[in-house]
Structures are given as C-alpha cells and as structure tokens.
C-alpha cells in the first residue's frame, strides 16, 4: 500500500503487510513541495541560499519547513485560497498548485519502485484530499499503478489516539520504528 497524507507537510509512505518500509521525512521538509515546506531541493541551490543569508540553524529550518513551499510562492498556506485564486483565473496559483500535484505523483512513483510494483492500492488522506480537482491531477499521473482510495479530512489525531488506546489496553504491542 502507498499512503499519501496531504497536510501542511506531505508524507508518502510505502507499506508492506502493515509495516512502513519507506517514507519521506515530511516533518523536516523532505519530499514533494507542500503548503509550508520546500520539499527536497537541489543541494547546490540550498548551499547558495545558505551562503547568501545569515540565518542561524533554527531560522533556516523554519524557513525551509514552515515558511517555504506554497507560502513562499503565493504568500499563503491556505490551500482553499489557492484553489479559489486558480478558479478565478490566477495562472500563477494554478501553476504552483499543479506543480505540487506533479511532485506528489513523482514521489508516489518512487514508492511504487520501492514496492517493486506490488501495490494493492494507493490511499490518499488529509485536508487537501477534499479538493477534487487537485486529487484528479494526481490521479491522472498515478492511476496506472492501481486502485486509488481517497479519504479526505484530517483524522490523524484520532488515529494516533486510537493507536495509543490499543497499546494501553493490550490489544496491540507498541512498535518502535528505527
């Protein structure tokens, strides 16, 4: 299974038999461009950026994984606003939004390679999964990989709480991912 979570950061994980075998480090900005994260960037450009600024480590991390991505291009992390701007004719908003969909599709393809093409399905979750046009842009590029299941909404806190509950009640053992 490939699981794509579309939030302020975007995580794309390859899962085999219930175990995560590969996932991008979305918290620190690895992966596709996201509403608040730069995504993976070319090393030479990053080196040049670091040399040209006098940001300390903390400020640099905040810049790349909090004030980058869609925010840097369009001045907002509100993806409904980006969607509305595109529908109102803002070509830059549409271009940037489609670039994010393109990047997501590329990372899904990388996960497909990790799974050697043995994919039961692709699950797409998160708040951005509510935008049907955005999801369709992604689907156009990845549908040949298998069935796609879309679960819009921000249910991660509930899922974490339920997982903790299962561990506390002994229904499930805690796992440590290294």
mmCIF file with all atom_site columns, C-alpha atoms in Angstrom:
data_model
loop_
_atom_site.group_PDB
_atom_site.id
_atom_site.type_symbol
_atom_site.label_atom_id
_atom_site.label_alt_id
_atom_site.label_comp_id
_atom_site.label_asym_id
_atom_site.label_entity_id
_atom_site.label_seq_id
_atom_site.pdbx_PDB_ins_code
_atom_site.Cartn_x
_atom_site.Cartn_y
_atom_site.Cartn_z
_atom_site.occupancy
_atom_site.B_iso_or_equiv
_atom_site.pdbx_formal_charge
_atom_site.auth_seq_id
_atom_site.auth_comp_id
_atom_site.auth_asym_id
_atom_site.auth_atom_id
_atom_site.pdbx_PDB_model_num
ATOM 1   C CA . UNK A 1 1   ? 0.000   0.000  0.000   1.00 0.00 ? 1   UNK A CA 1
ATOM 2   C CA . UNK A 1 2   ? 1.175   3.513  -0.724  1.00 0.00 ? 2   UNK A CA 1
ATOM 3   C CA . UNK A 1 3   ? -0.202  6.051  1.746   1.00 0.00 ? 3   UNK A CA 1
ATOM 4   C CA . UNK A 1 4   ? -0.200  9.720  0.759   1.00 0.00 ? 4   UNK A CA 1
ATOM 5   C CA . UNK A 1 5   ? -1.009  12.232 3.505   1.00 0.00 ? 5   UNK A CA 1
ATOM 6   C CA . UNK A 1 6   ? -1.747  15.728 2.227   1.00 0.00 ? 6   UNK A CA 1
ATOM 7   C CA . UNK A 1 7   ? -1.403  18.233 5.058   1.00 0.00 ? 7   UNK A CA 1
ATOM 8   C CA . UNK A 1 8   ? 0.885   21.177 5.879   1.00 0.00 ? 8   UNK A CA 1
ATOM 9   C CA . UNK A 1 9   ? 3.635   18.709 5.103   1.00 0.00 ? 9   UNK A CA 1
ATOM 10  C CA . UNK A 1 10  ? 3.148   15.850 2.688   1.00 0.00 ? 10  UNK A CA 1
ATOM 11  C CA . UNK A 1 11  ? 4.180   12.330 3.594   1.00 0.00 ? 11  UNK A CA 1
ATOM 12  C CA . UNK A 1 12  ? 4.271   9.438  1.170   1.00 0.00 ? 12  UNK A CA 1
ATOM 13  C CA . UNK A 1 13  ? 4.922   6.018  2.628   1.00 0.00 ? 13  UNK A CA 1
ATOM 14  C CA . UNK A 1 14  ? 5.415   2.564  1.193   1.00 0.00 ? 14  UNK A CA 1
ATOM 15  C CA . UNK A 1 15  ? 3.783   -0.065 3.410   1.00 0.00 ? 15  UNK A CA 1
ATOM 16  C CA . UNK A 1 16  ? 4.202   -3.822 3.157   1.00 0.00 ? 16  UNK A CA 1
ATOM 17  C CA . UNK A 1 17  ? 1.984   -6.116 5.239   1.00 0.00 ? 17  UNK A CA 1
ATOM 18  C CA . UNK A 1 18  ? 1.175   -3.334 7.702   1.00 0.00 ? 18  UNK A CA 1
ATOM 19  C CA . UNK A 1 19  ? 4.756   -2.155 8.161   1.00 0.00 ? 19  UNK A CA 1
ATOM 20  C CA . UNK A 1 20  ? 6.208   1.113  6.928   1.00 0.00 ? 20  UNK A CA 1
ATOM 21  C CA . UNK A 1 21  ? 9.216   0.217  4.807   1.00 0.00 ? 21  UNK A CA 1
ATOM 22  C CA . UNK A 1 22  ? 9.978   3.666  3.394   1.00 0.00 ? 22  UNK A CA 1
ATOM 23  C CA . UNK A 1 23  ? 8.656   7.185  3.928   1.00 0.00 ? 23  UNK A CA 1
ATOM 24  C CA . UNK A 1 24  ? 9.885   10.698 3.277   1.00 0.00 ? 24  UNK A CA 1
ATOM 25  C CA . UNK A 1 25  ? 10.772  12.893 6.265   1.00 0.00 ? 25  UNK A CA 1
ATOM 26  C CA . UNK A 1 26  ? 7.886   15.321 5.788   1.00 0.00 ? 26  UNK A CA 1
ATOM 27  C CA . UNK A 1 27  ? 8.351   16.969 9.182   1.00 0.00 ? 27  UNK A CA 1
ATOM 28  C CA . UNK A 1 28  ? 11.737  18.304 8.133   1.00 0.00 ? 28  UNK A CA 1
ATOM 29  C CA . UNK A 1 29  ? 10.712  19.160 4.574   1.00 0.00 ? 29  UNK A CA 1
ATOM 30  C CA . UNK A 1 30  ? 11.865  16.090 2.627   1.00 0.00 ? 30  UNK A CA 1
ATOM 31  C CA . UNK A 1 31  ? 9.562   15.030 -0.191  1.00 0.00 ? 31  UNK A CA 1
ATOM 32  C CA . UNK A 1 32  ? 7.345   16.998 -2.550  1.00 0.00 ? 32  UNK A CA 1
ATOM 33  C CA . UNK A 1 33  ? 6.730   20.703 -2.252  1.00 0.00 ? 33  UNK A CA 1
ATOM 34  C CA . UNK A 1 34  ? 3.975   21.258 0.315   1.00 0.00 ? 34  UNK A CA 1
ATOM 35  C CA . UNK A 1 35  ? 1.895   24.144 1.638   1.00 0.00 ? 35  UNK A CA 1
ATOM 36  C CA . UNK A 1 36  ? 4.582   25.097 4.184   1.00 0.00 ? 36  UNK A CA 1
ATOM 37  C CA . UNK A 1 37  ? 7.636   23.031 3.198   1.00 0.00 ? 37  UNK A CA 1
ATOM 38  C CA . UNK A 1 38  ? 10.132  23.487 0.398   1.00 0.00 ? 38  UNK A CA 1
ATOM 39  C CA . UNK A 1 39  ? 10.298  19.796 -0.313  1.00 0.00 ? 39  UNK A CA 1
ATOM 40  C CA . UNK A 1 40  ? 13.513  18.203 -1.467  1.00 0.00 ? 40  UNK A CA 1
ATOM 41  C CA . UNK A 1 41  ? 15.678  20.869 -3.054  1.00 0.00 ? 41  UNK A CA 1
ATOM 42  C CA . UNK A 1 42  ? 18.803  20.737 -5.193  1.00 0.00 ? 42  UNK A CA 1
ATOM 43  C CA . UNK A 1 43  ? 21.904  20.729 -2.988  1.00 0.00 ? 43  UNK A CA 1
ATOM 44  C CA . UNK A 1 44  ? 23.754  23.428 -4.965  1.00 0.00 ? 44  UNK A CA 1
ATOM 45  C CA . UNK A 1 45  ? 20.817  25.826 -4.698  1.00 0.00 ? 45  UNK A CA 1
ATOM 46  C CA . UNK A 1 46  ? 20.493  25.162 -0.986  1.00 0.00 ? 46  UNK A CA 1
ATOM 47  C CA . UNK A 1 47  ? 24.209  25.806 -0.433  1.00 0.00 ? 47  UNK A CA 1
ATOM 48  C CA . UNK A 1 48  ? 23.936  29.100 -2.344  1.00 0.00 ? 48  UNK A CA 1
ATOM 49  C CA . UNK A 1 49  ? 20.845  30.097 -0.318  1.00 0.00 ? 49  UNK A CA 1
ATOM 50  C CA . UNK A 1 50  ? 22.592  29.360 2.988   1.00 0.00 ? 50  UNK A CA 1
ATOM 51  C CA . UNK A 1 51  ? 25.661  31.386 1.955   1.00 0.00 ? 51  UNK A CA 1
ATOM 52  C CA . UNK A 1 52  ? 23.547  34.339 0.807   1.00 0.00 ? 52  UNK A CA 1
ATOM 53  C CA . UNK A 1 53  ? 21.568  34.566 4.048   1.00 0.00 ? 53  UNK A CA 1
ATOM 54  C CA . UNK A 1 54  ? 22.702  34.995 7.602   1.00 0.00 ? 54  UNK A CA 1
ATOM 55  C CA . UNK A 1 55  ? 20.057  32.676 9.044   1.00 0.00 ? 55  UNK A CA 1
ATOM 56  C CA . UNK A 1 56  ? 21.041  30.564 12.025  1.00 0.00 ? 56  UNK A CA 1
ATOM 57  C CA . UNK A 1 57  ? 20.179  26.851 12.042  1.00 0.00 ? 57  UNK A CA 1
ATOM 58  C CA . UNK A 1 58  ? 16.801  27.353 13.715  1.00 0.00 ? 58  UNK A CA 1
ATOM 59  C CA . UNK A 1 59  ? 15.746  30.156 11.371  1.00 0.00 ? 59  UNK A CA 1
ATOM 60  C CA . UNK A 1 60  ? 16.936  28.194 8.340   1.00 0.00 ? 60  UNK A CA 1
ATOM 61  C CA . UNK A 1 61  ? 14.925  25.136 9.385   1.00 0.00 ? 61  UNK A CA 1
ATOM 62  C CA . UNK A 1 62  ? 11.837  27.326 9.921   1.00 0.00 ? 62  UNK A CA 1
ATOM 63  C CA . UNK A 1 63  ? 12.375  28.898 6.512   1.00 0.00 ? 63  UNK A CA 1
ATOM 64  C CA . UNK A 1 64  ? 12.563  25.519 4.734   1.00 0.00 ? 64  UNK A CA 1
ATOM 65  C CA . UNK A 1 65  ? 9.958   23.634 6.765   1.00 0.00 ? 65  UNK A CA 1
ATOM 66  C CA . UNK A 1 66  ? 7.467   26.294 7.744   1.00 0.00 ? 66  UNK A CA 1
ATOM 67  C CA . UNK A 1 67  ? 7.787   29.334 5.502   1.00 0.00 ? 67  UNK A CA 1
ATOM 68  C CA . UNK A 1 68  ? 8.530   27.674 2.185   1.00 0.00 ? 68  UNK A CA 1
ATOM 69  C CA . UNK A 1 69  ? 6.580   25.741 -0.418  1.00 0.00 ? 69  UNK A CA 1
ATOM 70  C CA . UNK A 1 70  ? 3.267   27.276 -1.425  1.00 0.00 ? 70  UNK A CA 1
ATOM 71  C CA . UNK A 1 71  ? 3.717   30.005 1.216   1.00 0.00 ? 71  UNK A CA 1
ATOM 72  C CA . UNK A 1 72  ? 6.925   31.188 -0.445  1.00 0.00 ? 72  UNK A CA 1
ATOM 73  C CA . UNK A 1 73  ? 5.396   31.164 -3.928  1.00 0.00 ? 73  UNK A CA 1
ATOM 74  C CA . UNK A 1 74  ? 1.916   32.529 -3.222  1.00 0.00 ? 74  UNK A CA 1
ATOM 75  C CA . UNK A 1 75  ? 2.070   34.127 0.237   1.00 0.00 ? 75  UNK A CA 1
ATOM 76  C CA . UNK A 1 76  ? -0.424  31.752 1.854   1.00 0.00 ? 76  UNK A CA 1
ATOM 77  C CA . UNK A 1 77  ? -0.653  28.220 3.229   1.00 0.00 ? 77  UNK A CA 1
ATOM 78  C CA . UNK A 1 78  ? -4.439  28.245 2.869   1.00 0.00 ? 78  UNK A CA 1
ATOM 79  C CA . UNK A 1 79  ? -4.969  25.825 0.025   1.00 0.00 ? 79  UNK A CA 1
ATOM 80  C CA . UNK A 1 80  ? -8.654  26.723 -0.320  1.00 0.00 ? 80  UNK A CA 1
ATOM 81  C CA . UNK A 1 81  ? -7.482  30.239 -1.098  1.00 0.00 ? 81  UNK A CA 1
ATOM 82  C CA . UNK A 1 82  ? -5.015  28.865 -3.674  1.00 0.00 ? 82  UNK A CA 1
ATOM 83  C CA . UNK A 1 83  ? -7.793  26.771 -5.230  1.00 0.00 ? 83  UNK A CA 1
ATOM 84  C CA . UNK A 1 84  ? -10.131 29.800 -5.351  1.00 0.00 ? 84  UNK A CA 1
ATOM 85  C CA . UNK A 1 85  ? -7.407  32.001 -6.854  1.00 0.00 ? 85  UNK A CA 1
ATOM 86  C CA . UNK A 1 86  ? -6.846  29.430 -9.586  1.00 0.00 ? 86  UNK A CA 1
ATOM 87  C CA . UNK A 1 87  ? -10.552 29.158 -10.365 1.00 0.00 ? 87  UNK A CA 1
ATOM 88  C CA . UNK A 1 88  ? -10.708 32.974 -10.551 1.00 0.00 ? 88  UNK A CA 1
ATOM 89  C CA . UNK A 1 89  ? -8.054  32.970 -13.266 1.00 0.00 ? 89  UNK A CA 1
ATOM 90  C CA . UNK A 1 90  ? -4.806  33.381 -11.289 1.00 0.00 ? 90  UNK A CA 1
ATOM 91  C CA . UNK A 1 91  ? -2.483  31.425 -13.589 1.00 0.00 ? 91  UNK A CA 1
ATOM 92  C CA . UNK A 1 92  ? 0.427   31.505 -11.129 1.00 0.00 ? 92  UNK A CA 1
ATOM 93  C CA . UNK A 1 93  ? -1.714  29.931 -8.399  1.00 0.00 ? 93  UNK A CA 1
ATOM 94  C CA . UNK A 1 94  ? -2.799  27.172 -10.795 1.00 0.00 ? 94  UNK A CA 1
ATOM 95  C CA . UNK A 1 95  ? 0.768   26.585 -11.983 1.00 0.00 ? 95  UNK A CA 1
ATOM 96  C CA . UNK A 1 96  ? 2.152   26.287 -8.442  1.00 0.00 ? 96  UNK A CA 1
ATOM 97  C CA . UNK A 1 97  ? -0.752  24.060 -7.329  1.00 0.00 ? 97  UNK A CA 1
ATOM 98  C CA . UNK A 1 98  ? -0.259  21.766 -10.327 1.00 0.00 ? 98  UNK A CA 1
ATOM 99  C CA . UNK A 1 99  ? 3.494   21.670 -9.641  1.00 0.00 ? 99  UNK A CA 1
ATOM 100 C CA . UNK A 1 100 ? 2.720   20.373 -6.163  1.00 0.00 ? 100 UNK A CA 1
ATOM 101 C CA . UNK A 1 101 ? 0.453   17.656 -7.632  1.00 0.00 ? 101 UNK A CA 1
ATOM 102 C CA . UNK A 1 102 ? 3.217   16.741 -10.087 1.00 0.00 ? 102 UNK A CA 1
ATOM 103 C CA . UNK A 1 103 ? 5.774   16.420 -7.253  1.00 0.00 ? 103 UNK A CA 1
ATOM 104 C CA . UNK A 1 104 ? 3.398   14.256 -5.226  1.00 0.00 ? 104 UNK A CA 1
ATOM 105 C CA . UNK A 1 105 ? 2.885   11.949 -8.199  1.00 0.00 ? 105 UNK A CA 1
ATOM 106 C CA . UNK A 1 106 ? 6.675   11.613 -8.640  1.00 0.00 ? 106 UNK A CA 1
ATOM 107 C CA . UNK A 1 107 ? 7.076   10.577 -5.001  1.00 0.00 ? 107 UNK A CA 1
ATOM 108 C CA . UNK A 1 108 ? 4.237   8.069  -5.336  1.00 0.00 ? 108 UNK A CA 1
ATOM 109 C CA . UNK A 1 109 ? 6.119   6.633  -8.309  1.00 0.00 ? 109 UNK A CA 1
ATOM 110 C CA . UNK A 1 110 ? 9.255   6.320  -6.181  1.00 0.00 ? 110 UNK A CA 1
ATOM 111 C CA . UNK A 1 111 ? 7.253   4.416  -3.566  1.00 0.00 ? 111 UNK A CA 1
ATOM 112 C CA . UNK A 1 112 ? 5.935   2.146  -6.299  1.00 0.00 ? 112 UNK A CA 1
ATOM 113 C CA . UNK A 1 113 ? 9.531   1.329  -7.213  1.00 0.00 ? 113 UNK A CA 1
ATOM 114 C CA . UNK A 1 114 ? 10.347  0.554  -3.565  1.00 0.00 ? 114 UNK A CA 1
ATOM 115 C CA . UNK A 1 115 ? 7.417   -1.887 -3.571  1.00 0.00 ? 115 UNK A CA 1
ATOM 116 C CA . UNK A 1 116 ? 8.676   -3.374 -6.867  1.00 0.00 ? 116 UNK A CA 1
ATOM 117 C CA . UNK A 1 117 ? 5.291   -2.615 -8.413  1.00 0.00 ? 117 UNK A CA 1
ATOM 118 C CA . UNK A 1 118 ? 3.495   -4.949 -5.993  1.00 0.00 ? 118 UNK A CA 1
ATOM 119 C CA . UNK A 1 119 ? 0.798   -2.446 -4.987  1.00 0.00 ? 119 UNK A CA 1
ATOM 120 C CA . UNK A 1 120 ? -2.620  -3.350 -3.591  1.00 0.00 ? 120 UNK A CA 1
ATOM 121 C CA . UNK A 1 121 ? -3.704  0.276  -3.629  1.00 0.00 ? 121 UNK A CA 1
ATOM 122 C CA . UNK A 1 122 ? -2.914  3.911  -3.008  1.00 0.00 ? 122 UNK A CA 1
ATOM 123 C CA . UNK A 1 123 ? -4.627  5.660  -0.100  1.00 0.00 ? 123 UNK A CA 1
ATOM 124 C CA . UNK A 1 124 ? -4.798  9.462  -0.135  1.00 0.00 ? 124 UNK A CA 1
ATOM 125 C CA . UNK A 1 125 ? -5.675  11.213 3.134   1.00 0.00 ? 125 UNK A CA 1
ATOM 126 C CA . UNK A 1 126 ? -5.600  14.675 4.678   1.00 0.00 ? 126 UNK A CA 1
ATOM 127 C CA . UNK A 1 127 ? -7.263  18.016 4.297   1.00 0.00 ? 127 UNK A CA 1
ATOM 128 C CA . UNK A 1 128 ? -6.087  18.571 0.713   1.00 0.00 ? 128 UNK A CA 1
ATOM 129 C CA . UNK A 1 129 ? -7.840  15.350 -0.299  1.00 0.00 ? 129 UNK A CA 1
ATOM 130 C CA . UNK A 1 130 ? -11.072 17.393 -0.182  1.00 0.00 ? 130 UNK A CA 1
ATOM 131 C CA . UNK A 1 131 ? -10.060 19.220 -3.375  1.00 0.00 ? 131 UNK A CA 1
ATOM 132 C CA . UNK A 1 132 ? -11.369 17.005 -6.173  1.00 0.00 ? 132 UNK A CA 1
ATOM 133 C CA . UNK A 1 133 ? -9.519  18.869 -8.949  1.00 0.00 ? 133 UNK A CA 1
ATOM 134 C CA . UNK A 1 134 ? -6.216  18.546 -7.097  1.00 0.00 ? 134 UNK A CA 1
ATOM 135 C CA . UNK A 1 135 ? -6.807  14.839 -6.498  1.00 0.00 ? 135 UNK A CA 1
ATOM 136 C CA . UNK A 1 136 ? -7.706  14.363 -10.167 1.00 0.00 ? 136 UNK A CA 1
ATOM 137 C CA . UNK A 1 137 ? -4.429  15.996 -11.255 1.00 0.00 ? 137 UNK A CA 1
ATOM 138 C CA . UNK A 1 138 ? -2.574  13.443 -9.121  1.00 0.00 ? 138 UNK A CA 1
ATOM 139 C CA . UNK A 1 139 ? -4.754  10.549 -10.274 1.00 0.00 ? 139 UNK A CA 1
ATOM 140 C CA . UNK A 1 140 ? -4.050  11.386 -13.940 1.00 0.00 ? 140 UNK A CA 1
ATOM 141 C CA . UNK A 1 141 ? -0.387  10.603 -13.304 1.00 0.00 ? 141 UNK A CA 1
ATOM 142 C CA . UNK A 1 142 ? -0.604  7.610  -10.952 1.00 0.00 ? 142 UNK A CA 1
ATOM 143 C CA . UNK A 1 143 ? -3.808  5.731  -11.819 1.00 0.00 ? 143 UNK A CA 1
ATOM 144 C CA . UNK A 1 144 ? -1.892  3.157  -13.870 1.00 0.00 ? 144 UNK A CA 1
ATOM 145 C CA . UNK A 1 145 ? -0.278  1.957  -10.607 1.00 0.00 ? 145 UNK A CA 1
ATOM 146 C CA . UNK A 1 146 ? -3.501  0.551  -9.181  1.00 0.00 ? 146 UNK A CA 1
ATOM 147 C CA . UNK A 1 147 ? -6.659  1.367  -7.281  1.00 0.00 ? 147 UNK A CA 1
ATOM 148 C CA . UNK A 1 148 ? -6.770  4.751  -5.563  1.00 0.00 ? 148 UNK A CA 1
ATOM 149 C CA . UNK A 1 149 ? -8.778  5.320  -2.384  1.00 0.00 ? 149 UNK A CA 1
ATOM 150 C CA . UNK A 1 150 ? -9.383  8.870  -1.187  1.00 0.00 ? 150 UNK A CA 1
ATOM 151 C CA . UNK A 1 151 ? -10.151 9.570  2.484   1.00 0.00 ? 151 UNK A CA 1
ATOM 152 C CA . UNK A 1 152 ? -10.492 13.353 2.800   1.00 0.00 ? 152 UNK A CA 1
ATOM 153 C CA . UNK A 1 153 ? -10.143 15.016 6.153   1.00 0.00 ? 153 UNK A CA 1
ATOM 154 C CA . UNK A 1 154 ? -7.760  15.498 8.991   1.00 0.00 ? 154 UNK A CA 1
ATOM 155 C CA . UNK A 1 155 ? -8.153  12.327 11.050  1.00 0.00 ? 155 UNK A CA 1
ATOM 156 C CA . UNK A 1 156 ? -4.530  11.838 12.106  1.00 0.00 ? 156 UNK A CA 1
ATOM 157 C CA . UNK A 1 157 ? -5.036  12.923 15.724  1.00 0.00 ? 157 UNK A CA 1
ATOM 158 C CA . UNK A 1 158 ? -7.917  10.472 16.148  1.00 0.00 ? 158 UNK A CA 1
ATOM 159 C CA . UNK A 1 159 ? -5.848  7.695  14.539  1.00 0.00 ? 159 UNK A CA 1
ATOM 160 C CA . UNK A 1 160 ? -2.924  8.414  16.888  1.00 0.00 ? 160 UNK A CA 1
ATOM 161 C CA . UNK A 1 161 ? -5.227  8.422  19.913  1.00 0.00 ? 161 UNK A CA 1
ATOM 162 C CA . UNK A 1 162 ? -6.840  5.128  18.879  1.00 0.00 ? 162 UNK A CA 1
ATOM 163 C CA . UNK A 1 163 ? -3.413  3.564  18.323  1.00 0.00 ? 163 UNK A CA 1
ATOM 164 C CA . UNK A 1 164 ? -2.338  4.677  21.801  1.00 0.00 ? 164 UNK A CA 1
ATOM 165 C CA . UNK A 1 165 ? -5.546  3.273  23.251  1.00 0.00 ? 165 UNK A CA 1
ATOM 166 C CA . UNK A 1 166 ? -4.933  -0.118 21.614  1.00 0.00 ? 166 UNK A CA 1
ATOM 167 C CA . UNK A 1 167 ? -1.444  -0.233 23.141  1.00 0.00 ? 167 UNK A CA 1
ATOM 168 C CA . UNK A 1 168 ? -2.679  0.825  26.587  1.00 0.00 ? 168 UNK A CA 1
ATOM 169 C CA . UNK A 1 169 ? -5.434  -1.813 26.588  1.00 0.00 ? 169 UNK A CA 1
ATOM 170 C CA . UNK A 1 170 ? -3.023  -4.548 25.466  1.00 0.00 ? 170 UNK A CA 1
ATOM 171 C CA . UNK A 1 171 ? -4.855  -5.100 22.190  1.00 0.00 ? 171 UNK A CA 1
ATOM 172 C CA . UNK A 1 172 ? -1.687  -4.208 20.310  1.00 0.00 ? 172 UNK A CA 1
ATOM 173 C CA . UNK A 1 173 ? 2.016   -4.053 21.139  1.00 0.00 ? 173 UNK A CA 1
ATOM 174 C CA . UNK A 1 174 ? 3.873   -0.775 20.838  1.00 0.00 ? 174 UNK A CA 1
ATOM 175 C CA . UNK A 1 175 ? 6.275   -0.728 17.914  1.00 0.00 ? 175 UNK A CA 1
ATOM 176 C CA . UNK A 1 176 ? 9.489   1.186  17.662  1.00 0.00 ? 176 UNK A CA 1
ATOM 177 C CA . UNK A 1 177 ? 10.405  2.354  14.162  1.00 0.00 ? 177 UNK A CA 1
ATOM 178 C CA . UNK A 1 178 ? 14.107  2.856  13.597  1.00 0.00 ? 178 UNK A CA 1
#
